[in-house]
Amino acid sequence: MSLPSAKTCGRASALALAVLGISSAFAHPGHPDAFGFNDGFAHPFSGIDHLLAMLAVGLWAAQNKRPALWVLPLAFPLMMVAGALLAFAGVAAPGVETGIAASVAVLGLLIAFAIRMPVWASATVVSVFALFHGYAHGSELPHGASALWYGAGFVAATALLHLLGLSIGLIAGQKMAAQAVRVGGIAIAAVGGYLLSGAL
């Protein structure tokens, strides 16, 4: 397994710097108006941490091939719901923001180095990160909001982002452009590192 070239890393760094220009204040905004399906569906697109993590799950699933193609995109939303239920139950979970930032960094690195694992191991990695994402949203759901409809919208958007990442990964593989996916992994990992430095 070859590492990305210096030229490739340079391009990825330029892309990462452009993304890092986004204020960290937008990484995980509050949700004061999150009361229904539309709000839940829109949320993953409003925070770079969730957007990149969900895309990354699809990209990594494509790299791992079957059965990860369907196991990982299924495991993430299921465990995200479990994380939200833990928050609703009042279970304490320290380091949630750190876990979310780490999910972006780690998934990006797994993509960048094209790491393949047994499906149970990759599903475990994805599931642990999904718990953090789900817990964050469960704990921040505004009083009076519809947990069912907001959650349904959020899960639908998550599935869509997984599908988008999966499609990009499969198309890149078919067109012998897997290196481009790995460059994307480097950029995702760089953003994750930036978010992680702010969360620690």
PDB file of C-alpha atoms in Angstrom:
ATOM      1  CA  MET A   1       0.000   0.000   0.000  1.00  0.00           C
ATOM      2  CA  SER A   2       1.695   3.217  -1.182  1.00  0.00           C
ATOM      3  CA  LEU A   3       1.429   6.515   0.625  1.00  0.00           C
ATOM      4  CA  PRO A   4       0.098   9.606  -1.158  1.00  0.00           C
ATOM      5  CA  SER A   5       2.846  11.515  -3.000  1.00  0.00           C
ATOM      6  CA  ALA A   6       4.235  14.882  -1.867  1.00  0.00           C
ATOM      7  CA  LYS A   7       2.338  16.591  -4.699  1.00  0.00           C
ATOM      8  CA  THR A   8      -0.871  14.911  -3.621  1.00  0.00           C
ATOM      9  CA  CYS A   9      -0.319  15.898   0.007  1.00  0.00           C
ATOM     10  CA  GLY A  10       0.355  19.483  -1.070  1.00  0.00           C
ATOM     11  CA  ARG A  11      -2.949  19.673  -2.900  1.00  0.00           C
ATOM     12  CA  ALA A  12      -4.737  18.160   0.067  1.00  0.00           C
ATOM     13  CA  SER A  13      -3.119  20.681   2.393  1.00  0.00           C
ATOM     14  CA  ALA A  14      -4.299  23.565   0.220  1.00  0.00           C
ATOM     15  CA  LEU A  15      -7.819  22.165   0.267  1.00  0.00           C
ATOM     16  CA  ALA A  16      -7.677  21.662   4.021  1.00  0.00           C
ATOM     17  CA  LEU A  17      -6.494  25.229   4.592  1.00  0.00           C
ATOM     18  CA  ALA A  18      -9.408  26.533   2.575  1.00  0.00           C
ATOM     19  CA  VAL A  19     -11.820  24.509   4.648  1.00  0.00           C
ATOM     20  CA  LEU A  20     -10.139  25.573   7.876  1.00  0.00           C
ATOM     21  CA  GLY A  21     -10.951  29.142   6.991  1.00  0.00           C
ATOM     22  CA  ILE A  22     -14.456  28.384   8.206  1.00  0.00           C
ATOM     23  CA  SER A  23     -14.852  29.599  11.764  1.00  0.00           C
ATOM     24  CA  SER A  24     -14.816  26.876  14.394  1.00  0.00           C
ATOM     25  CA  ALA A  25     -17.938  28.506  15.767  1.00  0.00           C
ATOM     26  CA  PHE A  26     -19.829  26.860  12.920  1.00  0.00           C
ATOM     27  CA  ALA A  27     -18.492  23.396  13.651  1.00  0.00           C
ATOM     28  CA  HIS A  28     -21.293  22.414  15.968  1.00  0.00           C
ATOM     29  CA  PRO A  29     -23.946  25.139  16.258  1.00  0.00           C
ATOM     30  CA  GLY A  30     -26.884  25.072  18.646  1.00  0.00           C
ATOM     31  CA  HIS A  31     -30.323  24.136  17.404  1.00  0.00           C
ATOM     32  CA  PRO A  32     -32.837  26.557  19.004  1.00  0.00           C
ATOM     33  CA  ASP A  33     -35.373  26.132  16.191  1.00  0.00           C
ATOM     34  CA  ALA A  34     -35.015  22.389  15.624  1.00  0.00           C
ATOM     35  CA  PHE A  35     -38.660  21.360  15.991  1.00  0.00           C
ATOM     36  CA  GLY A  36     -39.490  19.068  13.083  1.00  0.00           C
ATOM     37  CA  PHE A  37     -38.425  16.845  10.206  1.00  0.00           C
ATOM     38  CA  ASN A  38     -37.130  19.697   8.028  1.00  0.00           C
ATOM     39  CA  ASP A  39     -34.950  21.050  10.841  1.00  0.00           C
ATOM     40  CA  GLY A  40     -33.551  17.599  11.544  1.00  0.00           C
ATOM     41  CA  PHE A  41     -32.882  16.973   7.859  1.00  0.00           C
ATOM     42  CA  ALA A  42     -31.114  20.326   7.452  1.00  0.00           C
ATOM     43  CA  HIS A  43     -28.862  20.021  10.485  1.00  0.00           C
ATOM     44  CA  PRO A  44     -26.128  17.684   9.179  1.00  0.00           C
ATOM     45  CA  PHE A  45     -25.545  20.134   6.329  1.00  0.00           C
ATOM     46  CA  SER A  46     -25.024  23.048   8.741  1.00  0.00           C
ATOM     47  CA  GLY A  47     -22.041  21.688  10.679  1.00  0.00           C
ATOM     48  CA  ILE A  48     -18.799  20.651   9.021  1.00  0.00           C
ATOM     49  CA  ASP A  49     -18.106  18.027  11.698  1.00  0.00           C
ATOM     50  CA  HIS A  50     -21.260  16.030  11.006  1.00  0.00           C
ATOM     51  CA  LEU A  51     -21.137  16.596   7.250  1.00  0.00           C
ATOM     52  CA  LEU A  52     -17.589  15.270   6.898  1.00  0.00           C
ATOM     53  CA  ALA A  53     -18.051  12.363   9.305  1.00  0.00           C
ATOM     54  CA  MET A  54     -21.137  11.124   7.473  1.00  0.00           C
ATOM     55  CA  LEU A  55     -19.538  11.476   4.049  1.00  0.00           C
ATOM     56  CA  ALA A  56     -16.452   9.718   5.381  1.00  0.00           C
ATOM     57  CA  VAL A  57     -18.456   6.702   6.512  1.00  0.00           C
ATOM     58  CA  GLY A  58     -19.701   6.229   2.943  1.00  0.00           C
ATOM     59  CA  LEU A  59     -16.242   6.740   1.438  1.00  0.00           C
ATOM     60  CA  TRP A  60     -14.624   4.265   3.820  1.00  0.00           C
ATOM     61  CA  ALA A  61     -17.385   1.733   3.223  1.00  0.00           C
ATOM     62  CA  ALA A  62     -16.682   1.954  -0.522  1.00  0.00           C
ATOM     63  CA  GLN A  63     -12.980   1.337   0.093  1.00  0.00           C
ATOM     64  CA  ASN A  64     -13.726  -1.715   2.250  1.00  0.00           C
ATOM     65  CA  LYS A  65     -16.053  -3.272  -0.345  1.00  0.00           C
ATOM     66  CA  ARG A  66     -18.691  -5.878   0.542  1.00  0.00           C
ATOM     67  CA  PRO A  67     -20.235  -6.396   3.055  1.00  0.00           C
ATOM     68  CA  ALA A  68     -19.043  -3.066   4.487  1.00  0.00           C
ATOM     69  CA  LEU A  69     -20.864  -1.333   1.619  1.00  0.00           C
ATOM     70  CA  TRP A  70     -24.139  -1.775   3.468  1.00  0.00           C
ATOM     71  CA  VAL A  71     -23.039  -2.626   7.028  1.00  0.00           C
ATOM     72  CA  LEU A  72     -21.273   0.681   7.789  1.00  0.00           C
ATOM     73  CA  PRO A  73     -23.990   3.012   6.383  1.00  0.00           C
ATOM     74  CA  LEU A  74     -26.526   1.005   8.378  1.00  0.00           C
ATOM     75  CA  ALA A  75     -24.530   0.821  11.618  1.00  0.00           C
ATOM     76  CA  PHE A  76     -23.926   4.565  11.865  1.00  0.00           C
ATOM     77  CA  PRO A  77     -27.564   5.807  11.926  1.00  0.00           C
ATOM     78  CA  LEU A  78     -28.667   2.917  14.147  1.00  0.00           C
ATOM     79  CA  MET A  79     -26.012   3.664  16.750  1.00  0.00           C
ATOM     80  CA  MET A  80     -26.641   7.386  16.376  1.00  0.00           C
ATOM     81  CA  VAL A  81     -30.228   6.747  17.484  1.00  0.00           C
ATOM     82  CA  ALA A  82     -28.870   4.711  20.395  1.00  0.00           C
ATOM     83  CA  GLY A  83     -26.666   7.635  21.398  1.00  0.00           C
ATOM     84  CA  ALA A  84     -29.627  10.003  21.313  1.00  0.00           C
ATOM     85  CA  LEU A  85     -31.634   7.622  23.512  1.00  0.00           C
ATOM     86  CA  LEU A  86     -28.781   7.577  26.038  1.00  0.00           C
ATOM     87  CA  ALA A  87     -28.949  11.369  26.168  1.00  0.00           C
ATOM     88  CA  PHE A  88     -32.730  11.307  26.601  1.00  0.00           C
ATOM     89  CA  ALA A  89     -32.261   8.863  29.489  1.00  0.00           C
ATOM     90  CA  GLY A  90     -29.901  11.286  31.222  1.00  0.00           C
ATOM     91  CA  VAL A  91     -26.844   9.032  30.999  1.00  0.00           C
ATOM     92  CA  ALA A  92     -23.664  11.076  31.474  1.00  0.00           C
ATOM     93  CA  ALA A  93     -21.172  10.887  28.595  1.00  0.00           C
ATOM     94  CA  PRO A  94     -18.000  12.980  28.962  1.00  0.00           C
ATOM     95  CA  GLY A  95     -15.910  14.051  25.994  1.00  0.00           C
ATOM     96  CA  VAL A  96     -18.709  14.094  23.430  1.00  0.00           C
ATOM     97  CA  GLU A  97     -17.332  17.024  21.404  1.00  0.00           C
ATOM     98  CA  THR A  98     -13.867  15.458  21.494  1.00  0.00           C
ATOM     99  CA  GLY A  99     -15.347  12.188  20.241  1.00  0.00           C
ATOM    100  CA  ILE A 100     -17.109  13.974  17.376  1.00  0.00           C
ATOM    101  CA  ALA A 101     -13.937  15.791  16.332  1.00  0.00           C
ATOM    102  CA  ALA A 102     -11.935  12.559  16.634  1.00  0.00           C
ATOM    103  CA  SER A 103     -14.430  10.810  14.361  1.00  0.00           C
ATOM    104  CA  VAL A 104     -13.632  13.247  11.561  1.00  0.00           C
ATOM    105  CA  ALA A 105      -9.868  12.949  12.065  1.00  0.00           C
ATOM    106  CA  VAL A 106      -9.768   9.156  12.398  1.00  0.00           C
ATOM    107  CA  LEU A 107     -12.154   8.405   9.541  1.00  0.00           C
ATOM    108  CA  GLY A 108     -10.193  10.794   7.325  1.00  0.00           C
ATOM    109  CA  LEU A 109      -6.944   8.965   8.121  1.00  0.00           C
ATOM    110  CA  LEU A 110      -8.538   5.566   7.512  1.00  0.00           C
ATOM    111  CA  ILE A 111      -9.585   6.790   4.054  1.00  0.00           C
ATOM    112  CA  ALA A 112      -6.260   8.502   3.315  1.00  0.00           C
ATOM    113  CA  PHE A 113      -4.286   5.319   3.995  1.00  0.00           C
ATOM    114  CA  ALA A 114      -6.967   3.034   2.521  1.00  0.00           C
ATOM    115  CA  ILE A 115      -7.122   0.987   5.716  1.00  0.00           C
ATOM    116  CA  ARG A 116      -9.241  -2.137   5.398  1.00  0.00           C
ATOM    117  CA  MET A 117     -10.515  -4.025   8.424  1.00  0.00           C
ATOM    118  CA  PRO A 118     -12.713  -7.034   9.053  1.00  0.00           C
ATOM    119  CA  VAL A 119     -16.296  -5.865   8.789  1.00  0.00           C
ATOM    120  CA  TRP A 120     -16.933  -6.349  12.524  1.00  0.00           C
ATOM    121  CA  ALA A 121     -13.966  -4.099  13.362  1.00  0.00           C
ATOM    122  CA  SER A 122     -14.902  -1.349  10.910  1.00  0.00           C
ATOM    123  CA  ALA A 123     -18.513  -1.488  12.116  1.00  0.00           C
ATOM    124  CA  THR A 124     -17.287  -1.124  15.702  1.00  0.00           C
ATOM    125  CA  VAL A 125     -15.245   1.971  14.824  1.00  0.00           C
ATOM    126  CA  VAL A 126     -18.178   3.569  13.019  1.00  0.00           C
ATOM    127  CA  SER A 127     -20.621   2.627  15.791  1.00  0.00           C
ATOM    128  CA  VAL A 128     -18.525   4.198  18.562  1.00  0.00           C
ATOM    129  CA  PHE A 129     -18.282   7.458  16.645  1.00  0.00           C
ATOM    130  CA  ALA A 130     -22.004   7.365  15.843  1.00  0.00           C
ATOM    131  CA  LEU A 131     -22.797   7.193  19.572  1.00  0.00           C
ATOM    132  CA  PHE A 132     -21.021  10.519  20.090  1.00  0.00           C
ATOM    133  CA  HIS A 133     -22.887  12.180  17.228  1.00  0.00           C
ATOM    134  CA  GLY A 134     -26.240  10.841  18.385  1.00  0.00           C
ATOM    135  CA  TYR A 135     -25.657  11.756  22.015  1.00  0.00           C
ATOM    136  CA  ALA A 136     -24.802  15.341  21.090  1.00  0.00           C
ATOM    137  CA  HIS A 137     -28.064  15.826  19.252  1.00  0.00           C
ATOM    138  CA  GLY A 138     -30.144  14.031  21.810  1.00  0.00           C
ATOM    139  CA  SER A 139     -28.775  16.210  24.600  1.00  0.00           C
ATOM    140  CA  GLU A 140     -29.252  19.438  22.649  1.00  0.00           C
ATOM    141  CA  LEU A 141     -32.793  18.861  21.414  1.00  0.00           C
ATOM    142  CA  PRO A 142     -34.824  21.943  22.465  1.00  0.00           C
ATOM    143  CA  HIS A 143     -37.646  21.605  24.969  1.00  0.00           C
ATOM    144  CA  GLY A 144     -40.913  21.134  23.108  1.00  0.00           C
ATOM    145  CA  ALA A 145     -39.293  19.810  19.954  1.00  0.00           C
ATOM    146  CA  SER A 146     -40.534  16.608  18.330  1.00  0.00           C
ATOM    147  CA  ALA A 147     -37.769  14.103  19.007  1.00  0.00           C
ATOM    148  CA  LEU A 148     -39.416  11.654  16.620  1.00  0.00           C
ATOM    149  CA  TRP A 149     -39.722  13.987  13.626  1.00  0.00           C
ATOM    150  CA  TYR A 150     -36.460  15.819  14.193  1.00  0.00           C
ATOM    151  CA  GLY A 151     -34.702  12.479  14.622  1.00  0.00           C
ATOM    152  CA  ALA A 152     -36.338  11.068  11.492  1.00  0.00           C
ATOM    153  CA  GLY A 153     -35.126  14.043   9.484  1.00  0.00           C
ATOM    154  CA  PHE A 154     -31.629  13.773  10.895  1.00  0.00           C
ATOM    155  CA  VAL A 155     -31.426  10.041  10.151  1.00  0.00           C
ATOM    156  CA  ALA A 156     -32.714  10.622   6.609  1.00  0.00           C
ATOM    157  CA  ALA A 157     -30.045  13.251   5.965  1.00  0.00           C
ATOM    158  CA  THR A 158     -27.402  10.976   7.476  1.00  0.00           C
ATOM    159  CA  ALA A 159     -28.414   8.164   5.142  1.00  0.00           C
ATOM    160  CA  LEU A 160     -28.280  10.546   2.179  1.00  0.00           C
ATOM    161  CA  LEU A 161     -24.761  11.691   3.080  1.00  0.00           C
ATOM    162  CA  HIS A 162     -23.634   8.085   3.527  1.00  0.00           C
ATOM    163  CA  LEU A 163     -25.055   7.295   0.091  1.00  0.00           C
ATOM    164  CA  LEU A 164     -23.279  10.294  -1.431  1.00  0.00           C
ATOM    165  CA  GLY A 165     -19.938   9.254   0.081  1.00  0.00           C
ATOM    166  CA  LEU A 166     -20.515   5.660  -1.003  1.00  0.00           C
ATOM    167  CA  SER A 167     -21.319   6.758  -4.558  1.00  0.00           C
ATOM    168  CA  ILE A 168     -18.213   8.955  -4.774  1.00  0.00           C
ATOM    169  CA  GLY A 169     -16.054   6.093  -3.522  1.00  0.00           C
ATOM    170  CA  LEU A 170     -17.503   3.553  -5.945  1.00  0.00           C
ATOM    171  CA  ILE A 171     -17.280   5.886  -8.944  1.00  0.00           C
ATOM    172  CA  ALA A 172     -13.685   6.782  -8.073  1.00  0.00           C
ATOM    173  CA  GLY A 173     -12.810   3.099  -7.862  1.00  0.00           C
ATOM    174  CA  GLN A 174     -14.362   2.375 -11.249  1.00  0.00           C
ATOM    175  CA  LYS A 175     -12.502   5.233 -12.933  1.00  0.00           C
ATOM    176  CA  MET A 176      -9.123   4.396 -11.378  1.00  0.00           C
ATOM    177  CA  ALA A 177      -9.291   7.601  -9.330  1.00  0.00           C
ATOM    178  CA  ALA A 178      -8.975   6.022  -5.901  1.00  0.00           C
ATOM    179  CA  GLN A 179      -6.059   8.382  -5.211  1.00  0.00           C
ATOM    180  CA  ALA A 180      -8.493  11.297  -5.302  1.00  0.00           C
ATOM    181  CA  VAL A 181     -10.560   9.652  -2.572  1.00  0.00           C
ATOM    182  CA  ARG A 182      -7.427   9.286  -0.467  1.00  0.00           C
ATOM    183  CA  VAL A 183      -6.645  12.974  -0.995  1.00  0.00           C
ATOM    184  CA  GLY A 184     -10.133  13.691   0.279  1.00  0.00           C
ATOM    185  CA  GLY A 185      -9.335  11.548   3.302  1.00  0.00           C
ATOM    186  CA  ILE A 186      -6.264  13.661   4.039  1.00  0.00           C
ATOM    187  CA  ALA A 187      -8.369  16.831   3.865  1.00  0.00           C
ATOM    188  CA  ILE A 188     -11.040  15.327   6.133  1.00  0.00           C
ATOM    189  CA  ALA A 189      -8.387  14.250   8.639  1.00  0.00           C
ATOM    190  CA  ALA A 190      -6.878  17.750   8.615  1.00  0.00           C
ATOM    191  CA  VAL A 191     -10.223  19.321   9.412  1.00  0.00           C
ATOM    192  CA  GLY A 192     -10.778  16.709  12.114  1.00  0.00           C
ATOM    193  CA  GLY A 193      -7.427  17.559  13.655  1.00  0.00           C
ATOM    194  CA  TYR A 194      -8.364  21.223  13.700  1.00  0.00           C
ATOM    195  CA  LEU A 195     -11.713  20.479  15.338  1.00  0.00           C
ATOM    196  CA  LEU A 196     -10.023  18.136  17.795  1.00  0.00           C
ATOM    197  CA  SER A 197      -7.528  20.821  18.848  1.00  0.00           C
ATOM    198  CA  GLY A 198     -10.451  23.092  19.712  1.00  0.00           C
ATOM    199  CA  ALA A 199     -12.316  20.369  21.597  1.00  0.00           C
ATOM    200  CA  LEU A 200      -9.421  19.371  23.860  1.00  0.00           C
TER     201      LEU A 200
END
